[in-house]
């Protein structure tokens, strides 16, 4: 929105010496000393934490509005108001009086000058920090997987995502998708969308609540978020613009209550798919898909219309086979899927730990076998037999007719009882490499051995007892190293830690056949 309060609130020099030392994204609140979500006041250059930390930035504005007792304020004092502040990580500007993000500037362009100054401070701090870390790495063992800095374990070049208020469900999914290389690269290579023109042309675009639905693009904000990760230019990125678009087009996720990560992932992929079908930035998605030879037509799976990169990578096809137990009539139906939701077999649901010695450990293969095994439908799911002309008892079996490039497996850990949604906390053993899906295929003889093997790329984990509470984190592999993503904190980890996780969502990437490995 066009804020009318900038002239009275933006009073600091762009290169003010009053700014704290160090990286702006790591500046500490002057009240509580928290370095999460720092905001700088554009009136006095003081730094405070955002409303989703301890809210001292807003309190700073509110305190400034209290009339000074026993002092007659001058006309100049009346004009000076601490209403406008800037996010030290994303450099977006917010006005508390307007209660909205700001897109305009002062006549002298002070807001943009402050933004550029903070960016320069961030880049300088990052360069110095990277040089220091490189020196530490050179002096450490070549086999060292972890880097200790100031007593904490940190990861090089990895960027966390700030929690905007119970948004860990979104952060875990975004970090997982950012480490699926083929999917991530497609979006990062898309051209940027220019949503504005005129006075704001060429400037960075910030979404505001006053913008209409036609001016928001989920694909564009998703692209910008992916581009911000793994650049190493900051320790944490604030996905507020993406979250705002999510609020706009996915009403189910409005507010700051905890949400289900799997449900969010499905909504996200579905809406990306629909937006790409409508074209993006005036360029047909199909034209961009054709430029990528690895996404050939034979690898595409159409869901709700034309194929996109979403269905080309995550899309598979199931064959649903139903047999009438009375007359033997067989019915077959093909269903496209983006992920498979697997039940944890009931005989394993009492096991809570990998090391608990009361029977065999549940494995991912057990869950897959339960999904594809022949099942007799109960009385509430009677099949309408077209030959018998009435509902009959029947059996059902799933086959996988086509495997996707990225196999997303969702373990159904949350189950409704009469009044509550309980969590199944059973540990499920899963392989890091070589998940063989050939035995679940409808026609395994038509698939090569390499096409059925999958290697783990990412894992989403839910910590806690219920879907409406707890916390989500993710593990993902990047350039041969495993990382743990916990909102704004990213740490290097090892395979032993990953395999002990109680997985909620698993992302497996199809293993590519090696050149010259064809059988004679």
PDB file of N, CA and C in Angstrom, residues 44-100:
ATOM      1  N   UNK A  44      14.519   6.084  14.639  1.00  0.00           N
ATOM      2  CA  UNK A  44      15.626   6.229  15.594  1.00  0.00           C
ATOM      3  C   UNK A  44      16.693   5.154  15.425  1.00  0.00           C
ATOM      4  N   UNK A  45      16.533   4.219  14.484  1.00  0.00           N
ATOM      5  CA  UNK A  45      17.479   3.131  14.185  1.00  0.00           C
ATOM      6  C   UNK A  45      17.620   2.111  15.313  1.00  0.00           C
ATOM      7  N   UNK A  46      16.719   2.113  16.296  1.00  0.00           N
ATOM      8  CA  UNK A  46      16.777   1.097  17.349  1.00  0.00           C
ATOM      9  C   UNK A  46      16.234  -0.226  16.801  1.00  0.00           C
ATOM     10  N   UNK A  47      16.759  -1.334  17.315  1.00  0.00           N
ATOM     11  CA  UNK A  47      16.405  -2.664  16.825  1.00  0.00           C
ATOM     12  C   UNK A  47      15.563  -3.382  17.876  1.00  0.00           C
ATOM     13  N   UNK A  48      14.449  -3.962  17.425  1.00  0.00           N
ATOM     14  CA  UNK A  48      13.576  -4.718  18.317  1.00  0.00           C
ATOM     15  C   UNK A  48      13.100  -5.984  17.604  1.00  0.00           C
ATOM     16  N   UNK A  49      12.601  -6.949  18.382  1.00  0.00           N
ATOM     17  CA  UNK A  49      12.119  -8.210  17.811  1.00  0.00           C
ATOM     18  C   UNK A  49      10.694  -8.064  17.302  1.00  0.00           C
ATOM     19  N   UNK A  50      10.324  -8.929  16.338  1.00  0.00           N
ATOM     20  CA  UNK A  50       9.011  -8.876  15.720  1.00  0.00           C
ATOM     21  C   UNK A  50       7.903  -9.367  16.624  1.00  0.00           C
ATOM     22  N   UNK A  51       6.681  -9.217  16.136  1.00  0.00           N
ATOM     23  CA  UNK A  51       5.506  -9.540  16.949  1.00  0.00           C
ATOM     24  C   UNK A  51       5.380 -11.027  17.239  1.00  0.00           C
ATOM     25  N   UNK A  52       6.030 -11.883  16.433  1.00  0.00           N
ATOM     26  CA  UNK A  52       5.932 -13.318  16.665  1.00  0.00           C
ATOM     27  C   UNK A  52       7.075 -13.849  17.534  1.00  0.00           C
ATOM     28  N   UNK A  53       7.894 -12.942  18.042  1.00  0.00           N
ATOM     29  CA  UNK A  53       8.917 -13.327  19.020  1.00  0.00           C
ATOM     30  C   UNK A  53       8.435 -12.808  20.375  1.00  0.00           C
ATOM     31  N   UNK A  54       8.814 -11.572  20.712  1.00  0.00           N
ATOM     32  CA  UNK A  54       8.296 -10.962  21.945  1.00  0.00           C
ATOM     33  C   UNK A  54       7.566  -9.643  21.699  1.00  0.00           C
ATOM     34  N   UNK A  55       7.498  -9.231  20.432  1.00  0.00           N
ATOM     35  CA  UNK A  55       6.693  -8.065  20.075  1.00  0.00           C
ATOM     36  C   UNK A  55       7.233  -6.727  20.520  1.00  0.00           C
ATOM     37  N   UNK A  56       8.556  -6.624  20.723  1.00  0.00           N
ATOM     38  CA  UNK A  56       9.091  -5.358  21.230  1.00  0.00           C
ATOM     39  C   UNK A  56       9.125  -4.261  20.170  1.00  0.00           C
ATOM     40  N   UNK A  57       9.126  -4.628  18.879  1.00  0.00           N
ATOM     41  CA  UNK A  57       9.075  -3.610  17.825  1.00  0.00           C
ATOM     42  C   UNK A  57       7.735  -2.886  17.869  1.00  0.00           C
ATOM     43  N   UNK A  58       6.662  -3.629  18.030  1.00  0.00           N
ATOM     44  CA  UNK A  58       5.341  -3.004  18.120  1.00  0.00           C
ATOM     45  C   UNK A  58       5.203  -2.207  19.406  1.00  0.00           C
ATOM     46  N   UNK A  59       5.757  -2.718  20.507  1.00  0.00           N
ATOM     47  CA  UNK A  59       5.679  -2.001  21.787  1.00  0.00           C
ATOM     48  C   UNK A  59       6.462  -0.685  21.700  1.00  0.00           C
ATOM     49  N   UNK A  60       7.575  -0.686  20.954  1.00  0.00           N
ATOM     50  CA  UNK A  60       8.355   0.534  20.748  1.00  0.00           C
ATOM     51  C   UNK A  60       7.492   1.601  20.065  1.00  0.00           C
ATOM     52  N   UNK A  61       6.701   1.193  19.071  1.00  0.00           N
ATOM     53  CA  UNK A  61       5.795   2.130  18.392  1.00  0.00           C
ATOM     54  C   UNK A  61       4.701   2.612  19.350  1.00  0.00           C
ATOM     55  N   UNK A  62       4.116   1.661  20.122  1.00  0.00           N
ATOM     56  CA  UNK A  62       3.029   2.035  21.031  1.00  0.00           C
ATOM     57  C   UNK A  62       3.509   2.983  22.121  1.00  0.00           C
ATOM     58  N   UNK A  63       4.718   2.741  22.659  1.00  0.00           N
ATOM     59  CA  UNK A  63       5.259   3.615  23.703  1.00  0.00           C
ATOM     60  C   UNK A  63       5.496   5.022  23.177  1.00  0.00           C
ATOM     61  N   UNK A  64       5.866   5.131  21.888  1.00  0.00           N
ATOM     62  CA  UNK A  64       6.152   6.443  21.304  1.00  0.00           C
ATOM     63  C   UNK A  64       4.883   7.262  21.106  1.00  0.00           C
ATOM     64  N   UNK A  65       3.718   6.608  21.127  1.00  0.00           N
ATOM     65  CA  UNK A  65       2.467   7.328  20.915  1.00  0.00           C
ATOM     66  C   UNK A  65       1.877   7.876  22.204  1.00  0.00           C
ATOM     67  N   UNK A  66       2.441   7.487  23.365  1.00  0.00           N
ATOM     68  CA  UNK A  66       1.937   7.973  24.658  1.00  0.00           C
ATOM     69  C   UNK A  66       2.348   9.427  24.821  1.00  0.00           C
ATOM     70  N   UNK A  67       1.410  10.362  25.042  1.00  0.00           N
ATOM     71  CA  UNK A  67       1.765  11.785  25.186  1.00  0.00           C
ATOM     72  C   UNK A  67       2.715  11.997  26.349  1.00  0.00           C
ATOM     73  N   UNK A  68       3.703  12.861  26.143  1.00  0.00           N
ATOM     74  CA  UNK A  68       4.664  13.177  27.204  1.00  0.00           C
ATOM     75  C   UNK A  68       4.010  14.103  28.212  1.00  0.00           C
ATOM     76  N   UNK A  69       3.938  13.680  29.447  1.00  0.00           N
ATOM     77  CA  UNK A  69       3.328  14.502  30.490  1.00  0.00           C
ATOM     78  C   UNK A  69       4.296  15.566  30.959  1.00  0.00           C
ATOM     79  N   UNK A  70       3.731  16.740  31.394  1.00  0.00           N
ATOM     80  CA  UNK A  70       4.509  17.865  31.924  1.00  0.00           C
ATOM     81  C   UNK A  70       5.474  18.440  30.908  1.00  0.00           C
ATOM     82  N   UNK A  71       5.340  18.114  29.649  1.00  0.00           N
ATOM     83  CA  UNK A  71       6.191  18.683  28.619  1.00  0.00           C
ATOM     84  C   UNK A  71       5.305  19.103  27.451  1.00  0.00           C
ATOM     85  N   UNK A  72       5.511  20.313  27.006  1.00  0.00           N
ATOM     86  CA  UNK A  72       4.771  20.780  25.839  1.00  0.00           C
ATOM     87  C   UNK A  72       5.535  20.363  24.607  1.00  0.00           C
ATOM     88  N   UNK A  73       4.919  19.467  23.823  1.00  0.00           N
ATOM     89  CA  UNK A  73       5.614  18.973  22.640  1.00  0.00           C
ATOM     90  C   UNK A  73       5.609  20.032  21.557  1.00  0.00           C
ATOM     91  N   UNK A  74       6.756  20.150  20.913  1.00  0.00           N
ATOM     92  CA  UNK A  74       6.871  21.096  19.811  1.00  0.00           C
ATOM     93  C   UNK A  74       6.179  20.531  18.589  1.00  0.00           C
ATOM     94  N   UNK A  75       5.983  21.381  17.592  1.00  0.00           N
ATOM     95  CA  UNK A  75       5.340  20.930  16.361  1.00  0.00           C
ATOM     96  C   UNK A  75       6.172  19.864  15.679  1.00  0.00           C
ATOM     97  N   UNK A  76       7.501  19.989  15.784  1.00  0.00           N
ATOM     98  CA  UNK A  76       8.389  19.001  15.167  1.00  0.00           C
ATOM     99  C   UNK A  76       8.252  17.657  15.851  1.00  0.00           C
ATOM    100  N   UNK A  77       8.122  17.682  17.187  1.00  0.00           N
ATOM    101  CA  UNK A  77       7.975  16.431  17.926  1.00  0.00           C
ATOM    102  C   UNK A  77       6.676  15.724  17.565  1.00  0.00           C
ATOM    103  N   UNK A  78       5.639  16.552  17.283  1.00  0.00           N
ATOM    104  CA  UNK A  78       4.362  15.950  16.904  1.00  0.00           C
ATOM    105  C   UNK A  78       4.473  15.183  15.600  1.00  0.00           C
ATOM    106  N   UNK A  79       5.335  15.656  14.716  1.00  0.00           N
ATOM    107  CA  UNK A  79       5.451  15.041  13.406  1.00  0.00           C
ATOM    108  C   UNK A  79       6.269  13.757  13.436  1.00  0.00           C
ATOM    109  N   UNK A  80       7.238  13.704  14.372  1.00  0.00           N
ATOM    110  CA  UNK A  80       8.134  12.551  14.425  1.00  0.00           C
ATOM    111  C   UNK A  80       7.438  11.383  15.115  1.00  0.00           C
ATOM    112  N   UNK A  81       7.217  10.322  14.396  1.00  0.00           N
ATOM    113  CA  UNK A  81       6.529   9.163  14.933  1.00  0.00           C
ATOM    114  C   UNK A  81       7.281   7.893  14.555  1.00  0.00           C
ATOM    115  N   UNK A  82       7.418   6.975  15.483  1.00  0.00           N
ATOM    116  CA  UNK A  82       8.165   5.724  15.262  1.00  0.00           C
ATOM    117  C   UNK A  82       7.217   4.662  14.695  1.00  0.00           C
ATOM    118  N   UNK A  83       6.629   4.987  13.563  1.00  0.00           N
ATOM    119  CA  UNK A  83       5.580   4.114  13.022  1.00  0.00           C
ATOM    120  C   UNK A  83       6.077   3.148  11.959  1.00  0.00           C
ATOM    121  N   UNK A  84       7.216   3.424  11.337  1.00  0.00           N
ATOM    122  CA  UNK A  84       7.682   2.619  10.210  1.00  0.00           C
ATOM    123  C   UNK A  84       8.961   1.885  10.595  1.00  0.00           C
ATOM    124  N   UNK A  85       9.018   0.595  10.301  1.00  0.00           N
ATOM    125  CA  UNK A  85      10.212  -0.190  10.595  1.00  0.00           C
ATOM    126  C   UNK A  85      10.505  -1.119   9.413  1.00  0.00           C
ATOM    127  N   UNK A  86      11.718  -1.676   9.399  1.00  0.00           N
ATOM    128  CA  UNK A  86      12.154  -2.522   8.296  1.00  0.00           C
ATOM    129  C   UNK A  86      12.647  -3.866   8.833  1.00  0.00           C
ATOM    130  N   UNK A  87      12.225  -4.937   8.186  1.00  0.00           N
ATOM    131  CA  UNK A  87      12.688  -6.284   8.525  1.00  0.00           C
ATOM    132  C   UNK A  87      14.158  -6.406   8.131  1.00  0.00           C
ATOM    133  N   UNK A  88      15.008  -6.762   9.083  1.00  0.00           N
ATOM    134  CA  UNK A  88      16.451  -6.819   8.832  1.00  0.00           C
ATOM    135  C   UNK A  88      16.862  -8.051   8.025  1.00  0.00           C
ATOM    136  N   UNK A  89      15.918  -8.958   7.746  1.00  0.00           N
ATOM    137  CA  UNK A  89      16.231 -10.145   6.942  1.00  0.00           C
ATOM    138  C   UNK A  89      15.696 -10.036   5.524  1.00  0.00           C
ATOM    139  N   UNK A  90      14.420  -9.662   5.384  1.00  0.00           N
ATOM    140  CA  UNK A  90      13.809  -9.588   4.048  1.00  0.00           C
ATOM    141  C   UNK A  90      13.782  -8.168   3.497  1.00  0.00           C
ATOM    142  N   UNK A  91      14.069  -7.166   4.368  1.00  0.00           N
ATOM    143  CA  UNK A  91      14.112  -5.744   3.990  1.00  0.00           C
ATOM    144  C   UNK A  91      12.754  -5.215   3.569  1.00  0.00           C
ATOM    145  N   UNK A  92      11.684  -5.886   3.928  1.00  0.00           N
ATOM    146  CA  UNK A  92      10.352  -5.338   3.690  1.00  0.00           C
ATOM    147  C   UNK A  92      10.064  -4.290   4.764  1.00  0.00           C
ATOM    148  N   UNK A  93       9.216  -3.321   4.413  1.00  0.00           N
ATOM    149  CA  UNK A  93       8.925  -2.198   5.297  1.00  0.00           C
ATOM    150  C   UNK A  93       7.479  -2.268   5.752  1.00  0.00           C
ATOM    151  N   UNK A  94       7.261  -1.957   7.044  1.00  0.00           N
ATOM    152  CA  UNK A  94       5.933  -2.093   7.630  1.00  0.00           C
ATOM    153  C   UNK A  94       5.581  -0.821   8.394  1.00  0.00           C
ATOM    154  N   UNK A  95       4.319  -0.396   8.239  1.00  0.00           N
ATOM    155  CA  UNK A  95       3.829   0.771   8.979  1.00  0.00           C
ATOM    156  C   UNK A  95       2.802   0.301   9.997  1.00  0.00           C
ATOM    157  N   UNK A  96       3.025   0.625  11.280  1.00  0.00           N
ATOM    158  CA  UNK A  96       2.102   0.185  12.314  1.00  0.00           C
ATOM    159  C   UNK A  96       0.799   0.965  12.293  1.00  0.00           C
ATOM    160  N   UNK A  97       0.840   2.233  11.878  1.00  0.00           N
ATOM    161  CA  UNK A  97      -0.395   3.010  11.811  1.00  0.00           C
ATOM    162  C   UNK A  97      -1.298   2.512  10.682  1.00  0.00           C
ATOM    163  N   UNK A  98      -0.702   2.184   9.553  1.00  0.00           N
ATOM    164  CA  UNK A  98      -1.485   1.621   8.444  1.00  0.00           C
ATOM    165  C   UNK A  98      -1.788   0.143   8.661  1.00  0.00           C
ATOM    166  N   UNK A  99      -0.985  -0.490   9.533  1.00  0.00           N
ATOM    167  CA  UNK A  99      -1.092  -1.933   9.783  1.00  0.00           C
ATOM    168  C   UNK A  99      -0.971  -2.717   8.489  1.00  0.00           C
ATOM    169  N   UNK A 100       0.060  -2.381   7.700  1.00  0.00           N
ATOM    170  CA  UNK A 100       0.270  -3.047   6.420  1.00  0.00           C
ATOM    171  C   UNK A 100       1.702  -2.812   5.963  1.00  0.00           C
TER     172      UNK A 100
END
